[in-house]
CSV table of C-alpha atoms and ligand atoms in Angstrom, one decimal:
chain,number,residue,atom,x,y,z
A,1,UNK,CA,-25.3,-23.7,27.4
A,2,UNK,CA,-23.6,-21.9,30.1
A,3,UNK,CA,-20.1,-21.2,28.9
A,4,UNK,CA,-19.0,-18.1,30.9
A,5,UNK,CA,-16.4,-17.0,28.3
A,6,UNK,CA,-18.9,-17.2,25.5
A,7,UNK,CA,-21.5,-15.4,27.5
A,8,UNK,CA,-19.1,-12.5,28.2
A,9,UNK,CA,-18.2,-12.4,24.5
A,10,UNK,CA,-21.8,-12.2,23.3
A,11,UNK,CA,-22.5,-9.6,26.1
A,12,UNK,CA,-19.7,-7.4,24.8
A,13,UNK,CA,-20.9,-8.0,21.2
A,14,UNK,CA,-24.3,-6.5,22.1
A,15,UNK,CA,-23.3,-3.8,24.6
A,16,UNK,CA,-20.0,-2.7,23.1
A,17,UNK,CA,-19.3,-3.7,19.5
A,18,UNK,CA,-22.8,-3.3,18.1
A,19,UNK,CA,-23.0,0.2,19.7
A,20,UNK,CA,-19.7,1.5,18.3
A,21,UNK,CA,-20.7,0.1,14.9
A,22,UNK,CA,-23.9,2.2,15.0
A,23,UNK,CA,-22.5,5.4,16.5
A,24,UNK,CA,-19.2,5.3,14.5
A,25,UNK,CA,-19.4,8.4,12.5
A,26,UNK,CA,-21.0,10.6,15.2
A,27,UNK,CA,-18.5,9.2,17.8
A,28,UNK,CA,-15.7,9.9,15.4
A,29,UNK,CA,-16.8,13.5,14.9
A,30,UNK,CA,-16.4,14.1,18.6
A,31,UNK,CA,-13.0,12.5,18.9
A,32,UNK,CA,-10.3,14.7,17.5
A,33,UNK,CA,-8.2,16.1,20.3
A,34,UNK,CA,-5.4,13.8,21.6
A,35,UNK,CA,-5.1,13.6,25.4
A,36,UNK,CA,-1.7,15.0,26.6
A,37,UNK,CA,-0.3,11.8,28.1
A,38,UNK,CA,-0.9,9.9,24.8
A,39,UNK,CA,0.5,12.7,22.7
A,40,UNK,CA,3.6,12.9,24.9
A,41,UNK,CA,4.1,9.1,24.7
A,42,UNK,CA,3.8,9.0,20.9
A,43,UNK,CA,6.0,12.1,20.4
A,44,UNK,CA,8.8,10.7,22.6
A,45,UNK,CA,9.2,7.6,20.5
A,46,UNK,CA,12.5,7.3,18.6
A,47,UNK,CA,12.0,8.2,14.9
A,48,UNK,CA,10.6,5.4,12.7
A,49,UNK,CA,9.6,3.2,15.6
A,50,UNK,CA,7.0,0.5,14.6
A,51,UNK,CA,4.0,-0.1,16.8
A,52,UNK,CA,0.4,-0.8,17.2
A,53,UNK,CA,-2.8,1.1,18.1
A,54,UNK,CA,-5.0,-1.6,19.6
A,55,UNK,CA,-8.6,-0.4,19.5
A,56,UNK,CA,-7.7,2.6,17.3
A,57,UNK,CA,-11.2,3.8,16.8
A,58,UNK,CA,-11.3,6.6,14.2
A,59,UNK,CA,-7.5,6.7,14.2
A,60,UNK,CA,-7.0,10.0,15.8
A,61,UNK,CA,-3.7,8.9,17.4
A,62,UNK,CA,-2.3,7.7,14.0
A,63,UNK,CA,-1.8,11.4,13.1
A,64,UNK,CA,0.1,12.5,16.2
A,65,UNK,CA,3.7,11.5,15.1
A,66,UNK,CA,4.3,11.2,11.4
A,67,UNK,CA,7.7,9.7,12.0
A,68,UNK,CA,6.5,6.4,13.4
A,69,UNK,CA,4.7,3.6,11.7
A,70,UNK,CA,1.5,2.3,13.3
A,71,UNK,CA,-0.7,-0.6,12.5
A,72,UNK,CA,-4.1,0.2,14.0
A,73,UNK,CA,-6.9,-2.2,14.7
A,74,UNK,CA,-10.4,-2.1,15.9
A,75,UNK,CA,-13.5,-4.3,16.3
A,76,UNK,CA,-15.6,-1.8,14.5
A,77,UNK,CA,-15.2,-1.9,10.7
A,78,UNK,CA,-17.0,1.4,10.4
A,79,UNK,CA,-14.4,3.1,12.6
A,80,UNK,CA,-11.5,1.3,10.9
A,81,UNK,CA,-12.8,2.6,7.5
A,82,UNK,CA,-12.5,6.1,9.0
A,83,UNK,CA,-9.1,5.4,10.4
A,84,UNK,CA,-7.8,4.1,7.1
A,85,UNK,CA,-7.4,7.7,5.8
A,86,UNK,CA,-4.3,8.2,7.9
A,87,UNK,CA,-1.3,7.5,5.7
A,88,UNK,CA,1.3,6.1,5.9
A,89,UNK,CA,-0.2,3.9,8.6
A,90,UNK,CA,-2.1,0.7,8.2
A,91,UNK,CA,-5.3,-0.6,9.7
A,92,UNK,CA,-7.3,-3.8,10.1
A,93,UNK,CA,-10.4,-5.1,11.8
A,94,UNK,CA,-9.4,-7.3,14.7
A,95,UNK,CA,-10.3,-8.2,18.3
A,96,UNK,CA,-7.9,-7.3,21.1
A,97,UNK,CA,-7.9,-11.0,22.3
A,98,UNK,CA,-7.0,-12.3,18.8
A,99,UNK,CA,-4.6,-9.8,17.3
A,100,UNK,CA,-3.2,-10.6,13.9
A,101,UNK,CA,0.4,-9.7,14.8
A,102,UNK,CA,3.6,-11.5,15.6
A,103,UNK,CA,4.6,-11.9,19.2
A,104,UNK,CA,7.5,-9.8,20.7
A,105,UNK,CA,7.9,-7.8,17.4
A,106,UNK,CA,6.9,-4.2,18.1
A,107,UNK,CA,8.6,-1.2,19.6
A,108,UNK,CA,5.4,0.1,21.2
A,109,UNK,CA,1.7,-0.3,21.5
A,110,UNK,CA,-1.1,2.0,22.7
A,111,UNK,CA,-4.5,0.9,23.8
A,112,UNK,CA,-6.7,3.8,24.6
A,113,UNK,CA,-10.1,3.4,26.2
A,114,UNK,CA,-10.4,-0.2,25.2
A,115,UNK,CA,-9.6,-2.6,28.1
A,116,UNK,CA,-12.5,-1.1,30.2
A,117,UNK,CA,-15.0,-2.6,27.6
A,118,UNK,CA,-14.2,-6.2,28.5
A,119,UNK,CA,-16.7,-7.5,31.0
A,120,UNK,CA,-14.9,-9.8,33.3
A,121,UNK,CA,-11.6,-9.5,35.3
A,122,UNK,CA,-10.2,-12.5,33.4
A,123,UNK,CA,-10.9,-11.0,30.0
A,124,UNK,CA,-9.4,-7.6,31.0
A,125,UNK,CA,-6.2,-9.3,32.1
A,126,UNK,CA,-6.2,-11.4,29.0
A,127,UNK,CA,-6.5,-8.2,26.9
A,128,UNK,CA,-3.6,-6.6,28.7
A,129,UNK,CA,-1.6,-9.8,28.2
A,130,UNK,CA,-2.4,-9.6,24.5
A,131,UNK,CA,-1.1,-6.0,24.3
A,132,UNK,CA,2.1,-6.8,26.2
A,133,UNK,CA,2.8,-9.9,24.1
A,134,UNK,CA,3.3,-7.8,21.0
A,135,UNK,CA,6.2,-5.9,22.6
A,136,UNK,CA,9.8,-6.5,22.0
A,137,UNK,CA,11.6,-7.7,25.1
A,138,UNK,CA,13.5,-5.1,27.1
A,139,UNK,CA,12.7,-1.9,25.1
A,140,UNK,CA,9.1,-2.4,24.0
A,141,UNK,CA,6.6,-0.1,25.8
A,142,UNK,CA,2.8,-0.1,26.0
A,143,UNK,CA,0.5,2.8,27.0
A,144,UNK,CA,-2.8,1.5,28.4
A,145,UNK,CA,-5.5,4.1,29.2
A,146,UNK,CA,-8.8,3.3,30.9
A,147,UNK,CA,-11.8,5.2,32.4
A,148,UNK,CA,-11.5,5.9,36.1
A,149,UNK,CA,-14.2,5.3,38.7
A,150,UNK,CA,-12.9,8.4,40.5
A,151,UNK,CA,-14.4,11.2,38.4
A,152,UNK,CA,-15.7,13.6,41.0
A,153,UNK,CA,-14.9,16.5,38.9
A,154,UNK,CA,-16.7,15.3,35.8
A,155,UNK,CA,-20.4,15.8,35.0
A,156,UNK,CA,-20.8,12.1,35.6
A,157,UNK,CA,-19.6,12.6,39.2
A,158,UNK,CA,-18.7,9.0,40.0
A,159,UNK,CA,-16.8,8.4,43.1
A,160,UNK,CA,-14.7,5.6,44.5
A,161,UNK,CA,-17.8,4.1,46.3
A,162,UNK,CA,-19.9,3.8,43.1
A,163,UNK,CA,-20.6,0.7,41.1
A,164,UNK,CA,-17.7,-0.2,38.8
A,165,UNK,CA,-19.7,-2.0,36.0
A,166,UNK,CA,-21.9,0.5,34.4
A,167,UNK,CA,-23.9,1.2,31.2
A,168,UNK,CA,-23.0,4.6,29.9
A,169,UNK,CA,-25.4,6.4,27.5
A,170,UNK,CA,-24.3,7.9,24.2
A,171,UNK,CA,-26.8,10.4,22.9
A,172,UNK,CA,-26.9,11.1,19.2
A,173,UNK,CA,-28.7,14.4,18.8
A,174,UNK,CA,-31.3,14.4,16.1
A,175,UNK,CA,-30.3,17.0,13.5
A,176,UNK,CA,-32.7,19.7,12.4
A,177,UNK,CA,-31.8,19.3,8.8
A,178,UNK,CA,-32.4,15.6,8.7
A,179,UNK,CA,-31.5,12.4,10.4
A,180,UNK,CA,-27.9,11.4,10.0
A,181,UNK,CA,-27.4,7.7,9.8
A,182,UNK,CA,-24.7,6.8,12.2
A,183,UNK,CA,-22.9,4.3,10.0
A,184,UNK,CA,-22.3,6.4,6.9
A,185,UNK,CA,-23.2,10.0,7.9
A,186,UNK,CA,-25.8,10.3,5.0
A,187,UNK,CA,-28.8,12.4,5.6
A,188,UNK,CA,-32.2,11.2,4.5
A,189,UNK,CA,-33.9,14.6,4.9
A,190,UNK,CA,-36.3,13.6,7.7
A,191,UNK,CA,-36.2,15.4,11.0
A,192,UNK,CA,-34.9,13.1,13.7
A,193,UNK,CA,-35.4,12.3,17.4
A,194,UNK,CA,-32.4,12.0,19.7
A,195,UNK,CA,-31.2,8.4,19.9
A,196,UNK,CA,-29.6,7.0,23.0
A,197,UNK,CA,-27.2,4.0,22.9
A,198,UNK,CA,-25.7,2.3,26.0
A,199,UNK,CA,-22.2,1.0,26.2
A,200,UNK,CA,-20.8,-1.3,28.8
A,201,UNK,CA,-17.8,0.0,30.9
A,202,UNK,CA,-15.8,-1.4,33.7
A,203,UNK,CA,-14.6,1.7,35.6
A,204,UNK,CA,-11.2,1.2,37.1
A,205,UNK,CA,-10.4,2.2,40.7
A,206,UNK,CA,-7.0,3.5,41.8
A,207,UNK,CA,-4.3,0.8,41.5
A,208,UNK,CA,-6.5,-1.7,39.6
A,209,UNK,CA,-4.9,-1.2,36.2
A,210,UNK,CA,-1.4,-1.7,37.7
A,211,UNK,CA,-2.8,-4.9,39.2
A,212,UNK,CA,-4.0,-6.1,35.8
A,213,UNK,CA,-0.6,-5.3,34.2
A,214,UNK,CA,1.2,-7.3,36.8
A,215,UNK,CA,-1.3,-10.2,36.5
A,216,UNK,CA,-0.7,-10.2,32.8
A,217,UNK,CA,3.1,-10.6,33.1
A,218,UNK,CA,4.0,-6.9,32.7
A,219,UNK,CA,5.9,-4.4,34.8
A,220,UNK,CA,4.7,-0.9,35.4
A,221,UNK,CA,7.2,1.7,34.2
A,222,UNK,CA,5.1,4.8,34.9
A,223,UNK,CA,1.5,5.4,35.9
A,224,UNK,CA,-0.9,8.2,36.6
A,225,UNK,CA,-4.3,9.9,36.4
A,226,UNK,CA,-5.3,12.2,33.6
A,227,UNK,CA,-8.8,13.8,33.3
A,228,UNK,CA,-11.0,11.0,34.5
A,229,UNK,CA,-8.7,8.2,33.3
A,230,UNK,CA,-6.0,6.0,34.8
A,231,UNK,CA,-3.0,5.2,32.6
A,232,UNK,CA,0.0,3.0,32.8
A,233,UNK,CA,3.2,2.7,30.7
A,234,UNK,CA,4.3,-0.9,30.9
A,235,UNK,CA,6.9,-3.3,29.6
A,236,UNK,CA,7.1,-7.0,29.6
A,237,UNK,CA,8.5,-8.5,32.8
A,238,UNK,CA,11.8,-10.2,32.4
A,239,UNK,CA,11.5,-13.7,31.2
A,240,UNK,CA,11.7,-16.0,34.3
B,1,UNK,CA,-4.2,-2.4,2.3
B,2,UNK,CA,-0.7,-1.6,1.1
B,3,UNK,CA,1.7,-4.4,0.5
B,4,UNK,CA,4.0,-3.2,3.3
B,5,UNK,CA,1.3,-4.0,5.8
B,6,UNK,CA,1.5,-7.7,5.0
B,7,UNK,CA,4.9,-7.7,6.8
B,8,UNK,CA,3.2,-6.9,10.1
B,9,UNK,CA,0.3,-9.3,10.0
B,10,UNK,CA,0.0,-13.0,11.0
B,11,UNK,CA,-2.8,-15.4,11.6
B,12,UNK,CA,-4.9,-14.2,14.5
B,13,UNK,CA,-5.4,-17.7,16.0
B,14,UNK,CA,-3.4,-18.3,19.2
B,15,UNK,CA,-2.5,-21.8,18.1
B,16,UNK,CA,-0.9,-20.4,15.0
B,17,UNK,CA,1.1,-17.4,16.2
B,18,UNK,CA,4.0,-19.4,17.5
B,19,UNK,CA,4.2,-21.4,14.3
B,20,UNK,CA,6.5,-20.0,11.5
B,21,UNK,CA,4.0,-21.2,8.9
B,22,UNK,CA,1.5,-18.5,10.1
B,23,UNK,CA,3.7,-15.7,8.6
B,24,UNK,CA,3.4,-14.3,6.1
B,25,UNK,CA,-0.3,-14.7,5.2
B,26,UNK,CA,-0.7,-15.6,1.6
B,27,UNK,CA,-2.9,-13.5,-0.7
B,28,UNK,CA,-5.5,-15.3,-2.7
B,29,UNK,CA,-7.8,-14.0,-5.5
B,30,UNK,CA,-6.4,-10.6,-4.7
B,31,UNK,CA,-7.6,-7.6,-6.7
B,32,UNK,CA,-4.8,-5.0,-6.7
B,33,UNK,CA,-5.1,-1.2,-7.0
B,34,UNK,CA,-2.5,1.5,-7.2
B,35,UNK,CA,-3.1,4.3,-4.7
B,36,UNK,CA,-0.8,7.2,-5.4
B,37,UNK,CA,1.0,8.7,-2.4
B,38,UNK,CA,3.9,11.1,-1.9
B,39,UNK,CA,7.2,9.4,-1.7
B,40,UNK,CA,8.9,9.6,1.7
B,41,UNK,CA,12.5,8.5,1.3
B,42,UNK,CA,13.3,8.5,5.0
B,43,UNK,CA,10.3,6.5,5.9
B,44,UNK,CA,11.2,3.8,3.4
B,45,UNK,CA,14.8,3.8,4.2
B,46,UNK,CA,14.0,3.3,7.9
B,47,UNK,CA,11.3,0.7,7.3
B,48,UNK,CA,13.5,-1.5,5.1
B,49,UNK,CA,15.7,-2.9,8.0
B,50,UNK,CA,12.5,-3.7,9.9
B,51,UNK,CA,11.1,-5.9,7.2
B,52,UNK,CA,11.3,-9.7,6.9
B,53,UNK,CA,12.7,-9.5,3.4
B,54,UNK,CA,12.1,-13.2,2.6
B,55,UNK,CA,8.4,-12.8,3.5
B,56,UNK,CA,8.2,-9.6,1.5
B,57,UNK,CA,9.6,-11.5,-1.6
B,58,UNK,CA,7.2,-14.3,-1.1
B,59,UNK,CA,4.2,-12.0,-0.9
B,60,UNK,CA,5.1,-9.8,-3.9
B,61,UNK,CA,5.8,-12.9,-5.9
B,62,UNK,CA,2.4,-14.4,-5.0
B,63,UNK,CA,0.8,-11.2,-6.0
B,64,UNK,CA,2.5,-11.3,-9.4
B,65,UNK,CA,4.3,-8.1,-8.8
B,66,UNK,CA,7.8,-7.3,-10.1
B,67,UNK,CA,10.6,-9.1,-8.3
B,68,UNK,CA,12.1,-7.4,-5.3
B,69,UNK,CA,15.9,-7.2,-5.0
B,70,UNK,CA,17.4,-10.5,-3.6
B,71,UNK,CA,18.6,-8.8,-0.4
B,72,UNK,CA,17.3,-5.8,1.5
B,73,UNK,CA,18.5,-2.7,-0.4
B,74,UNK,CA,21.1,-0.6,1.5
B,75,UNK,CA,20.6,3.0,2.3
B,76,UNK,CA,23.2,3.9,-0.4
B,77,UNK,CA,21.1,2.1,-3.1
B,78,UNK,CA,18.2,4.4,-2.4
B,79,UNK,CA,19.9,7.6,-3.6
B,80,UNK,CA,21.1,8.4,-7.1
B,81,UNK,CA,24.8,8.9,-6.7
B,82,UNK,CA,25.2,11.8,-9.2
B,83,UNK,CA,22.0,13.8,-8.5
B,84,UNK,CA,21.3,13.0,-4.9
B,85,UNK,CA,17.7,12.4,-5.9
B,86,UNK,CA,15.7,9.2,-5.1
B,87,UNK,CA,17.1,6.3,-7.1
B,88,UNK,CA,15.1,4.1,-9.3
B,89,UNK,CA,15.3,1.4,-6.7
B,90,UNK,CA,13.7,3.7,-4.1
B,91,UNK,CA,10.9,4.7,-6.6
B,92,UNK,CA,10.2,1.1,-7.4
B,93,UNK,CA,10.1,0.2,-3.7
B,94,UNK,CA,7.7,3.1,-3.0
B,95,UNK,CA,5.4,2.0,-5.8
B,96,UNK,CA,5.5,-1.7,-4.7
B,97,UNK,CA,5.3,-1.3,-0.9
B,98,UNK,CA,3.4,1.9,-0.3
B,99,UNK,CA,1.2,2.4,-3.4
B,100,UNK,CA,0.3,-1.1,-4.5
B,101,UNK,CA,-2.7,-2.2,-2.4
B,102,UNK,CA,-4.9,-5.2,-2.0
B,103,UNK,CA,-8.4,-3.9,-2.7
B,104,UNK,CA,-10.1,-7.2,-2.1
B,105,UNK,CA,-9.4,-10.9,-1.8
B,106,UNK,CA,-8.3,-13.2,0.9
B,107,UNK,CA,-5.3,-13.7,3.2
B,108,UNK,CA,-4.7,-17.4,3.9
B,109,UNK,CA,-2.8,-18.9,6.8
B,110,UNK,CA,-0.5,-21.7,5.7
B,111,UNK,CA,-0.6,-23.2,9.1
B,112,UNK,CA,-4.4,-23.7,9.7
B,113,UNK,CA,-5.8,-22.8,6.3
B,114,UNK,CA,-8.1,-20.1,7.6
B,115,UNK,CA,-8.9,-17.4,5.1
B,116,UNK,CA,-9.3,-13.8,6.1
B,117,UNK,CA,-11.4,-11.5,3.9
B,118,UNK,CA,-10.1,-8.2,2.5
B,119,UNK,CA,-12.9,-5.9,1.4
B,120,UNK,CA,-12.6,-2.3,0.3
B,121,UNK,CA,-8.9,-2.4,1.1
B,122,UNK,CA,-9.5,-3.5,4.7
B,123,UNK,CA,-8.6,-7.0,6.1
B,124,UNK,CA,-10.9,-8.5,8.7
B,125,UNK,CA,-9.3,-10.7,11.4
B,126,UNK,CA,-12.4,-11.4,13.5
B,127,UNK,CA,-12.6,-15.1,14.1
B,128,UNK,CA,-15.8,-17.2,14.0
B,129,UNK,CA,-16.6,-18.1,17.6
B,130,UNK,CA,-15.7,-21.8,17.3
B,131,UNK,CA,-12.2,-20.8,16.4
B,132,UNK,CA,-11.5,-18.5,19.3
M,301,ZN,ZN1,-3.7,-19.9,11.2
């Protein structure tokens, strides 16, 4: 049956969710240093703000500011298990399009390197809407961070004329000591080959994220570019 | 999943979120565990005004936990007057909200009846595709 929404969903299942589930512990071991803009946003929050980390991965941003309370969520239960170590925060397995949170209830939300994994413009705008909907009116703020198409300085070297929808390889190096199983990090003693996984990304061009924010009923408060990524701090537009 | 978390979760279905019956989710067949953590008086004091106290009472009652105070405790009630140390109320709240955890079981939406599984302390809100 051709149901475009269902097709995109199963496409993302195969080319995003299944991959993260498999590479979780290796991915996590490479993700420890917070990017400056995200650190600045989290540290500037009033003490004891309550917010969400949507697509929290291994939970590296849960540890940035111990004086806020964050409920993190991710599609990958293997990553959520790793993230659950960050007290006093909370985590759950959830999809960005079906978040288990009350509407208009949170002081802030961050969604870092998540929205670019949705495979159609409609689903990306829906994802942004889903983030914005969790925010309190007036003072709620969301930080959304996505991979940029314009990465001339990176080893990937993409430029604004390149294809925006790409499969990006993730190479897990085979260890000399023994193969490390991605899901649980256990070694089985056998030498291992490198394994390559491919994840789907939509690379954002300049101004595109701002467009998605506005299409989703948000207002851009601040926006910029940081090391191969576009970011926006947004709030909900005033109720009409 | 600590009991506090239940105050920040609803049913994940779009058709439920606007409905008051979707919050709080109701624990079912819950296995509880006590996970010791350091008490953080300022954290609890600042979280209390953010909690839906009625929902908190419902959930702790359904989990068979000791009764919470009828109203949200005030900041004064959290400090022992003579010693300045954490009061018994604060210690009880810490134990109940921060240390008592749902290890496994289900969380049920009273609006649609959908049950979300909790395994190894982590709730799973992924919906089967026919419910999305
Ligand atoms: Zn429901």
